[in-house]
mmCIF file of C-alpha atoms in Angstrom:
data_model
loop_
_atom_site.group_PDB
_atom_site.id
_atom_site.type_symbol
_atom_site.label_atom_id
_atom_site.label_comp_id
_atom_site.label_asym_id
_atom_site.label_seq_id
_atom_site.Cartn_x
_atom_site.Cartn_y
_atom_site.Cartn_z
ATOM 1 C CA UNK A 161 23.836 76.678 2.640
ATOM 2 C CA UNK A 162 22.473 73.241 1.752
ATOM 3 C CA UNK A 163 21.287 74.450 -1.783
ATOM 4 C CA UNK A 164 25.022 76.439 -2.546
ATOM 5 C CA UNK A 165 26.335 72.977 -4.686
ATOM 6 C CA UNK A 166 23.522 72.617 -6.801
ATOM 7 C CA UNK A 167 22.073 75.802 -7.498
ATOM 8 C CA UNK A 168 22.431 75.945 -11.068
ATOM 9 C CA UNK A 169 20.115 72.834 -11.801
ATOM 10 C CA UNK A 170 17.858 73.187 -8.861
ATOM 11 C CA UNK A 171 14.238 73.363 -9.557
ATOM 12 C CA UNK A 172 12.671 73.248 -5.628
ATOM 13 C CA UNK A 173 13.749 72.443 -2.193
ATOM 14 C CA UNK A 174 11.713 70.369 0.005
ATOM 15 C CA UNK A 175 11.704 69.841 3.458
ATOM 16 C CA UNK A 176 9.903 66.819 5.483
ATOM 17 C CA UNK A 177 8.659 66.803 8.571
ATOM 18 C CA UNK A 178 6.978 64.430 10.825
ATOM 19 C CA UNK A 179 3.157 65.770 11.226
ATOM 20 C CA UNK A 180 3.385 64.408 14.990
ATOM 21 C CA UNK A 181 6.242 65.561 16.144
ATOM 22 C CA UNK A 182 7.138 67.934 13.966
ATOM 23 C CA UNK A 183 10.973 66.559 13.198
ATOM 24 C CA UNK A 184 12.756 66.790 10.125
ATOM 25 C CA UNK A 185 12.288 62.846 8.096
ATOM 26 C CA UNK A 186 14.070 61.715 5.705
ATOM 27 C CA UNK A 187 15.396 57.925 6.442
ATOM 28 C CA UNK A 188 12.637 55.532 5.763
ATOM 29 C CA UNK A 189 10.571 57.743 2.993
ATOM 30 C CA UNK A 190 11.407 57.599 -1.008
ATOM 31 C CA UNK A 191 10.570 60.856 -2.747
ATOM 32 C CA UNK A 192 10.066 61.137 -6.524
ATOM 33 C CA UNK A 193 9.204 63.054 -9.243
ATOM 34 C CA UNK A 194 5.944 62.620 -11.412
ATOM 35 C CA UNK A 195 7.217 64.971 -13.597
ATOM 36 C CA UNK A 196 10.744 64.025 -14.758
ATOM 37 C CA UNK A 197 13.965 65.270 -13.339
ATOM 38 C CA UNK A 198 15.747 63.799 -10.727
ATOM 39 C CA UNK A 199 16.151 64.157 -6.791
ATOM 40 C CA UNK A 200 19.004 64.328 -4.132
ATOM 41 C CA UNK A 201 18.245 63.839 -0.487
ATOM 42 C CA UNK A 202 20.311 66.341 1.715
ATOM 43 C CA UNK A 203 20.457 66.170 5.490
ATOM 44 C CA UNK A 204 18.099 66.439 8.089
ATOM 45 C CA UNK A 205 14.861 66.156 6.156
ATOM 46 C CA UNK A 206 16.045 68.196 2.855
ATOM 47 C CA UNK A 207 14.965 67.160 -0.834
ATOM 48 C CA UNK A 208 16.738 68.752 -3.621
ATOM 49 C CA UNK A 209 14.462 68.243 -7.286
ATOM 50 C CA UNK A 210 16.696 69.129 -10.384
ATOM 51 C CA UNK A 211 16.196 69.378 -13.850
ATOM 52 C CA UNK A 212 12.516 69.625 -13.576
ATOM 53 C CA UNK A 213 11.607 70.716 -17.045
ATOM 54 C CA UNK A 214 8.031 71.492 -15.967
ATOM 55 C CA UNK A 215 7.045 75.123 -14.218
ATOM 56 C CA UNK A 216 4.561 72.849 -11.895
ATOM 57 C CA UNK A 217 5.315 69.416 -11.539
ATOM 58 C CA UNK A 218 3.709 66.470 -8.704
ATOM 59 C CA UNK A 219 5.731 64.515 -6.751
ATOM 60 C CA UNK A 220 5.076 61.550 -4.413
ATOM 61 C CA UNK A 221 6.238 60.510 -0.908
ATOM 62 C CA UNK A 222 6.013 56.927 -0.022
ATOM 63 C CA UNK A 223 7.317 55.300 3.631
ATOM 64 C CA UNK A 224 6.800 52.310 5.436
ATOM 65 C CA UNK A 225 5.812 54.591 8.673
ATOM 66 C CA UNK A 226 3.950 57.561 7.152
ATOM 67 C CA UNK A 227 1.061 57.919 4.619
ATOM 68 C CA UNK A 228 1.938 58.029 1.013
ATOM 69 C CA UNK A 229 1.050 61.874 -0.525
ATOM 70 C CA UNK A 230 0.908 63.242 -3.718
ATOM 71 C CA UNK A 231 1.533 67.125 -3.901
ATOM 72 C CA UNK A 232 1.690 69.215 -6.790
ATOM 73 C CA UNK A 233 4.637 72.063 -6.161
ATOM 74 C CA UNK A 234 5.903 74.290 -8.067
ATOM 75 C CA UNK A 235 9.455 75.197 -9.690
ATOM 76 C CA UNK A 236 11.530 78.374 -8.721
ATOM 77 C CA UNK A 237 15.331 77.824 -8.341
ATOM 78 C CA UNK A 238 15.169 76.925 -4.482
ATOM 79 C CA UNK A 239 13.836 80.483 -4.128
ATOM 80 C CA UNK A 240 11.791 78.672 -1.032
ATOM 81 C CA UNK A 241 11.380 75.620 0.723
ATOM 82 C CA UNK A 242 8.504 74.045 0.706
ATOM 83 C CA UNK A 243 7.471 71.928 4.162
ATOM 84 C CA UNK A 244 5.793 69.230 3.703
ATOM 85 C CA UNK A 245 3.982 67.142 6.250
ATOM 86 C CA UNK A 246 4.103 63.385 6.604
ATOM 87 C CA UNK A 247 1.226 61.534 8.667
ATOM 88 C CA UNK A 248 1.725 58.704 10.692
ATOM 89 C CA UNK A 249 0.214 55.538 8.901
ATOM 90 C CA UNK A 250 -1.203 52.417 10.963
ATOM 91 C CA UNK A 251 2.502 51.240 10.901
ATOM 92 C CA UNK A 252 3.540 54.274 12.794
ATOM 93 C CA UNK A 253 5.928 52.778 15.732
ATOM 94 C CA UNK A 254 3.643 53.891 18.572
ATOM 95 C CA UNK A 255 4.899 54.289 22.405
ATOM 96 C CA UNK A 256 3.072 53.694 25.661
ATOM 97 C CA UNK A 257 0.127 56.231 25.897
ATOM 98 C CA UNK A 258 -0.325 57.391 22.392
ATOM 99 C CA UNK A 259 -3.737 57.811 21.473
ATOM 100 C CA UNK A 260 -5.233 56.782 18.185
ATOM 101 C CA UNK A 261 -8.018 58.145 16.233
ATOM 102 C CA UNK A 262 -9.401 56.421 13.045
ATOM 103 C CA UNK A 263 -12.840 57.321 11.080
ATOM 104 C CA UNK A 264 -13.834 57.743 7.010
ATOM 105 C CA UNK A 265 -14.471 60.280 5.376
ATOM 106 C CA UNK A 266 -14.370 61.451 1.136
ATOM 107 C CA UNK A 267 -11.359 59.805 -0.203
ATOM 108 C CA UNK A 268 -8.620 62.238 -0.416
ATOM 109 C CA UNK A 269 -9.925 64.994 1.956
ATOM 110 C CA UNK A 270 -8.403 66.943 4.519
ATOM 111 C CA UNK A 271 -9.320 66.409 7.957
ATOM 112 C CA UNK A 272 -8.216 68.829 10.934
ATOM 113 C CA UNK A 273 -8.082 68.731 14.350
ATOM 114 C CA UNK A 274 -7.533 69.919 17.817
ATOM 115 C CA UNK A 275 -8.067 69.383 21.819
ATOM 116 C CA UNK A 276 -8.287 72.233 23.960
ATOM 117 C CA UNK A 277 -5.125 71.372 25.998
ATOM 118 C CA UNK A 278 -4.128 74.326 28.474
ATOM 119 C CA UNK A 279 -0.563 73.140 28.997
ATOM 120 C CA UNK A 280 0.375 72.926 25.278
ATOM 121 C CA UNK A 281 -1.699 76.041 24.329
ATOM 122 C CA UNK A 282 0.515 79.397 23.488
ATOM 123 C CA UNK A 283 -0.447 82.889 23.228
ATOM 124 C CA UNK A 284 -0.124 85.829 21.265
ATOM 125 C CA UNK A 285 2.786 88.472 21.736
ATOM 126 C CA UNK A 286 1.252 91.408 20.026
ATOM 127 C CA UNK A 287 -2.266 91.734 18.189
ATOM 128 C CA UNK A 288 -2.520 90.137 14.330
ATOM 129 C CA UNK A 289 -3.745 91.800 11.364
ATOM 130 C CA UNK A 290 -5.157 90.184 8.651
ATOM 131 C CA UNK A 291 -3.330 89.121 5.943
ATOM 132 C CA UNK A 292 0.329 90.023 7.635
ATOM 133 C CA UNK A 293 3.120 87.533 6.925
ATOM 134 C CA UNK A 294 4.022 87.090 10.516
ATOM 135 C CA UNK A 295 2.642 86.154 13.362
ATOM 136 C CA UNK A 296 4.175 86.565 17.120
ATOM 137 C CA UNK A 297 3.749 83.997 19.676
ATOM 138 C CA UNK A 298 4.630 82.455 22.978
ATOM 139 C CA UNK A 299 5.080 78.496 22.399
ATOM 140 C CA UNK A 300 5.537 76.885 26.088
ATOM 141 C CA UNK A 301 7.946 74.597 26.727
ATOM 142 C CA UNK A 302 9.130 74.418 23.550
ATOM 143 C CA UNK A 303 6.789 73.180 21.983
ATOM 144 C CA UNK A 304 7.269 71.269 18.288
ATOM 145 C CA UNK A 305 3.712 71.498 16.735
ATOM 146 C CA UNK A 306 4.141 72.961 13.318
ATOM 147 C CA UNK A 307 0.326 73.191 12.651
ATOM 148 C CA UNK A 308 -2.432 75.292 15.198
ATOM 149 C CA UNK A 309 -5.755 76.391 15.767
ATOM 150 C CA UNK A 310 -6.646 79.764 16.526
ATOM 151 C CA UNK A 311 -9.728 80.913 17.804
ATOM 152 C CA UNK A 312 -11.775 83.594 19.537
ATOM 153 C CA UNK A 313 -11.986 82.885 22.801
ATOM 154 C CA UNK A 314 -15.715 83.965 22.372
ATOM 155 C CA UNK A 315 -15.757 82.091 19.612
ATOM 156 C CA UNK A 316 -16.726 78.461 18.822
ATOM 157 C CA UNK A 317 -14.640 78.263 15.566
ATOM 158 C CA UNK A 318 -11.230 79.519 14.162
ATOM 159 C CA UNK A 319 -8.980 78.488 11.796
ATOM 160 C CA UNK A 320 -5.954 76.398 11.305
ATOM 161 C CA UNK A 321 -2.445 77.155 10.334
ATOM 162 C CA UNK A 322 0.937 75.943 9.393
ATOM 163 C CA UNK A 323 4.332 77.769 11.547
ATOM 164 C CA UNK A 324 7.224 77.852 8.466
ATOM 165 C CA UNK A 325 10.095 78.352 11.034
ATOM 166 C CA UNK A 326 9.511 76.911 13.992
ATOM 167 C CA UNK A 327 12.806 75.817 14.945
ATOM 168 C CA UNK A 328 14.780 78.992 14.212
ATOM 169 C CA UNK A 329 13.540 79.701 17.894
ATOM 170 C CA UNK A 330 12.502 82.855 17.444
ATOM 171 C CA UNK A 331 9.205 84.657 18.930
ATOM 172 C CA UNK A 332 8.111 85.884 15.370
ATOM 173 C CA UNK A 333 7.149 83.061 12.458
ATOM 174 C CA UNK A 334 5.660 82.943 9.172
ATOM 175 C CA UNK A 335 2.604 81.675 8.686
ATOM 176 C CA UNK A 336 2.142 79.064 5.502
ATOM 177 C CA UNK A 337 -0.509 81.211 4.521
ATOM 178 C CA UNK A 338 -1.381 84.527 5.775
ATOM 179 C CA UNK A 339 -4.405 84.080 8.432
ATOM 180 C CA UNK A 340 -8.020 85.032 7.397
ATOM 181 C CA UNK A 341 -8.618 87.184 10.325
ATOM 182 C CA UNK A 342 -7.638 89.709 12.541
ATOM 183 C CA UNK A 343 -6.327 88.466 16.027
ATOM 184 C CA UNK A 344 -6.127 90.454 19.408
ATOM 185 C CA UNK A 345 -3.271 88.934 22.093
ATOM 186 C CA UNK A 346 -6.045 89.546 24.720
ATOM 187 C CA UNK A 347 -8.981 87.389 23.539
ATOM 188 C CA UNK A 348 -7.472 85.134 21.671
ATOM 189 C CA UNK A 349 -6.587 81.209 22.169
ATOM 190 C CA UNK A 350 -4.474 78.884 20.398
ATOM 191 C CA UNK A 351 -3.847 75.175 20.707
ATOM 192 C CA UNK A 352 -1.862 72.373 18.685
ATOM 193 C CA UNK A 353 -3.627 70.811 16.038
ATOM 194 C CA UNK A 354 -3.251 67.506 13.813
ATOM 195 C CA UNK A 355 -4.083 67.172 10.149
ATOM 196 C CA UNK A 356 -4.736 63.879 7.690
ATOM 197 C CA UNK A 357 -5.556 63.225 4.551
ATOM 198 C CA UNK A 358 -8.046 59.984 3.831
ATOM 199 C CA UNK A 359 -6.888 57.324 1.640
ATOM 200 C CA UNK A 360 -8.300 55.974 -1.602
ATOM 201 C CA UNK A 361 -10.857 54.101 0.594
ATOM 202 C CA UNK A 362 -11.614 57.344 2.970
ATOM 203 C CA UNK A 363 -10.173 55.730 5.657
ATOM 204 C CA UNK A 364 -8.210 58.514 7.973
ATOM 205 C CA UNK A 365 -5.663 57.813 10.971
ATOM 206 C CA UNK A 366 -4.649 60.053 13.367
ATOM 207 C CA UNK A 367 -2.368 59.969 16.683
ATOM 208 C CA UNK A 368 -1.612 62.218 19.586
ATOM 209 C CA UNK A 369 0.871 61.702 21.854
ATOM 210 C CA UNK A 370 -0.347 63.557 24.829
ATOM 211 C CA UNK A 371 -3.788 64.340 25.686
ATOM 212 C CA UNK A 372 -4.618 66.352 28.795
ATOM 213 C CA UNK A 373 -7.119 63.577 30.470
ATOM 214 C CA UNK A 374 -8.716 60.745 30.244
ATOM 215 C CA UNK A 375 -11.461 61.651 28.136
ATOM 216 C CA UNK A 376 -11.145 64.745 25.810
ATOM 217 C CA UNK A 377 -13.313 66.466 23.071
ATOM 218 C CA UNK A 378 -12.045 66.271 19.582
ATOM 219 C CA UNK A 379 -12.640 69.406 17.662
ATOM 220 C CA UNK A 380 -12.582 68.343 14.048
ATOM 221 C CA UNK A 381 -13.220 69.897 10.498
ATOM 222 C CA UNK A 382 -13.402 68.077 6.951
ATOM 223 C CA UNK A 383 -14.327 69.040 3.719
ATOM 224 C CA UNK A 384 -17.389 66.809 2.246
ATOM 225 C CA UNK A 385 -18.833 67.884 -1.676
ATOM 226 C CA UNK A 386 -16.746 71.382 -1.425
ATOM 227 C CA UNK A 387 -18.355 71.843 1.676
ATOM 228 C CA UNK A 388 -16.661 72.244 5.359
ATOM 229 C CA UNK A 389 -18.326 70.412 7.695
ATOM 230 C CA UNK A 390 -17.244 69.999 11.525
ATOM 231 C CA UNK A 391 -17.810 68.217 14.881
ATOM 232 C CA UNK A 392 -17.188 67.100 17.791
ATOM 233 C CA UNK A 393 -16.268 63.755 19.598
ATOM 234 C CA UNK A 394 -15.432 62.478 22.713
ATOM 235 C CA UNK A 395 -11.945 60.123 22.645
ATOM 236 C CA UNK A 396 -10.011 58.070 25.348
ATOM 237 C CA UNK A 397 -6.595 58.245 25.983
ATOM 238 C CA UNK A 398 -4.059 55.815 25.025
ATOM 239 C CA UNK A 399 -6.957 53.570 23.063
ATOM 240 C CA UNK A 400 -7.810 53.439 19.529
ATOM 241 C CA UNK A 401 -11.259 55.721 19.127
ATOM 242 C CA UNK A 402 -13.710 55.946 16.261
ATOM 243 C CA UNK A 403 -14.995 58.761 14.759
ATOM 244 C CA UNK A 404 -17.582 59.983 11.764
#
């Protein structure tokens, strides 16, 4: 495997992917240690931190393309790979028909997001229990989204999620965390999500590649003085829209 030649000094494996597309990156972003130790880049997305002396250490992603992060992670021999998301930054090479979405919001906060798209949405195989470690689903057409929204249908809200393995092509994937709630196949819906992070000035950016028409609702969430907060907005394809 990719982590056989250095297992002795590895302290944790990272893998980056592309928050849009949800392809392994590795080319244009440098990837260092906060912490000490020192860091190998593998193939297809792979980071290999050794020597870490430190049982939790930070580490920093910067890129040309993508949004710099800062995550804190922490050290156990490669034991599992951590995936980490990069968002597209205003320098993002965009393509015919992308749609941008920009707004502000507390510096350094998390803001999701979703549009109720019908022919990207996938369903559930069998019911979910709270809590399990696996979830079963139908993605159509093969889809690449590595982060959801699941909801009621019923419902108003849900909540969002990370898939660990989706390109191991199975119908059964892990979760990055288990989900809150308890799912039924039958009444539940699910739909591809985005996620950002606002900069030191709380300014976001966010792009979709698709959306289903002209006009779509934007389904967002964001955490403002350790409270979650949500809304919607209306956005136009292939323009840049403003939101909050």
């Amino acid at each position: 495997m990719v982590l056989h030649e250095t297992k002795i000094h590895l302290s944790k494996a990272v893998l980056l992917k592309d928050a849009l597309t949800g392809e392994p990156v590795s080319s244009t972003i440098r990837l260092h240690s906060l912490s000490g130790g020192r860091v190998k880049r593998k193939s297809d997305g792979y980071f290999l931190f050794l020597d870490v002396k430190v049982p939790q250490f930070e580490i920093e992603a910067e890129s040309p393309i993508y949004q710099c992060r800062r995550i804190c992670l922490t050290s156990d021999a490669g034991e599992e790979v951590e995936e980490i998301l990069m968002y597209p930054s205003p320098a993002y090479p965009q393509r015919s028909g992308y749609t941008a979405v920009r707004g502000k919001a507390a510096p350094g906060s998390i803001l999701r997001c979703y549009v109720e798209d019908k022919e990207q949405s996938c369903r559930l195989i069998n019911d979910y229990k709270k809590g399990e470690a696996e979830i079963s689903l139908y993605l159509k057409g093969g889809a690449k989204s590595v982060f959801w929204h699941i909801r009621e249908k019923q419902k108003k809200t849900g909540e969002y999620f990370h898939l660990k393995n989706l390109n191991e092509g199975a119908e059964v994937y892990r979760p990055g965390r288990p989900l809150k709630c308890a799912y039924r196949k039958k009444d539940t819906v699910i739909y591809p999500a985005q996620e950002t992070a606002a900069d030191a000035h709380g300014e976001f950016y966010l792009l979709f590649r698709e959306l289903p028409e002209e006009k779509c609702l934007l389904h967002y969430s964001y955490e403002n003085a350790g409270k979650e907060k949500s809304g919607e907005a209306e956005i136009i394809r292939a323009k840049e829209n403003y939101i909050l």
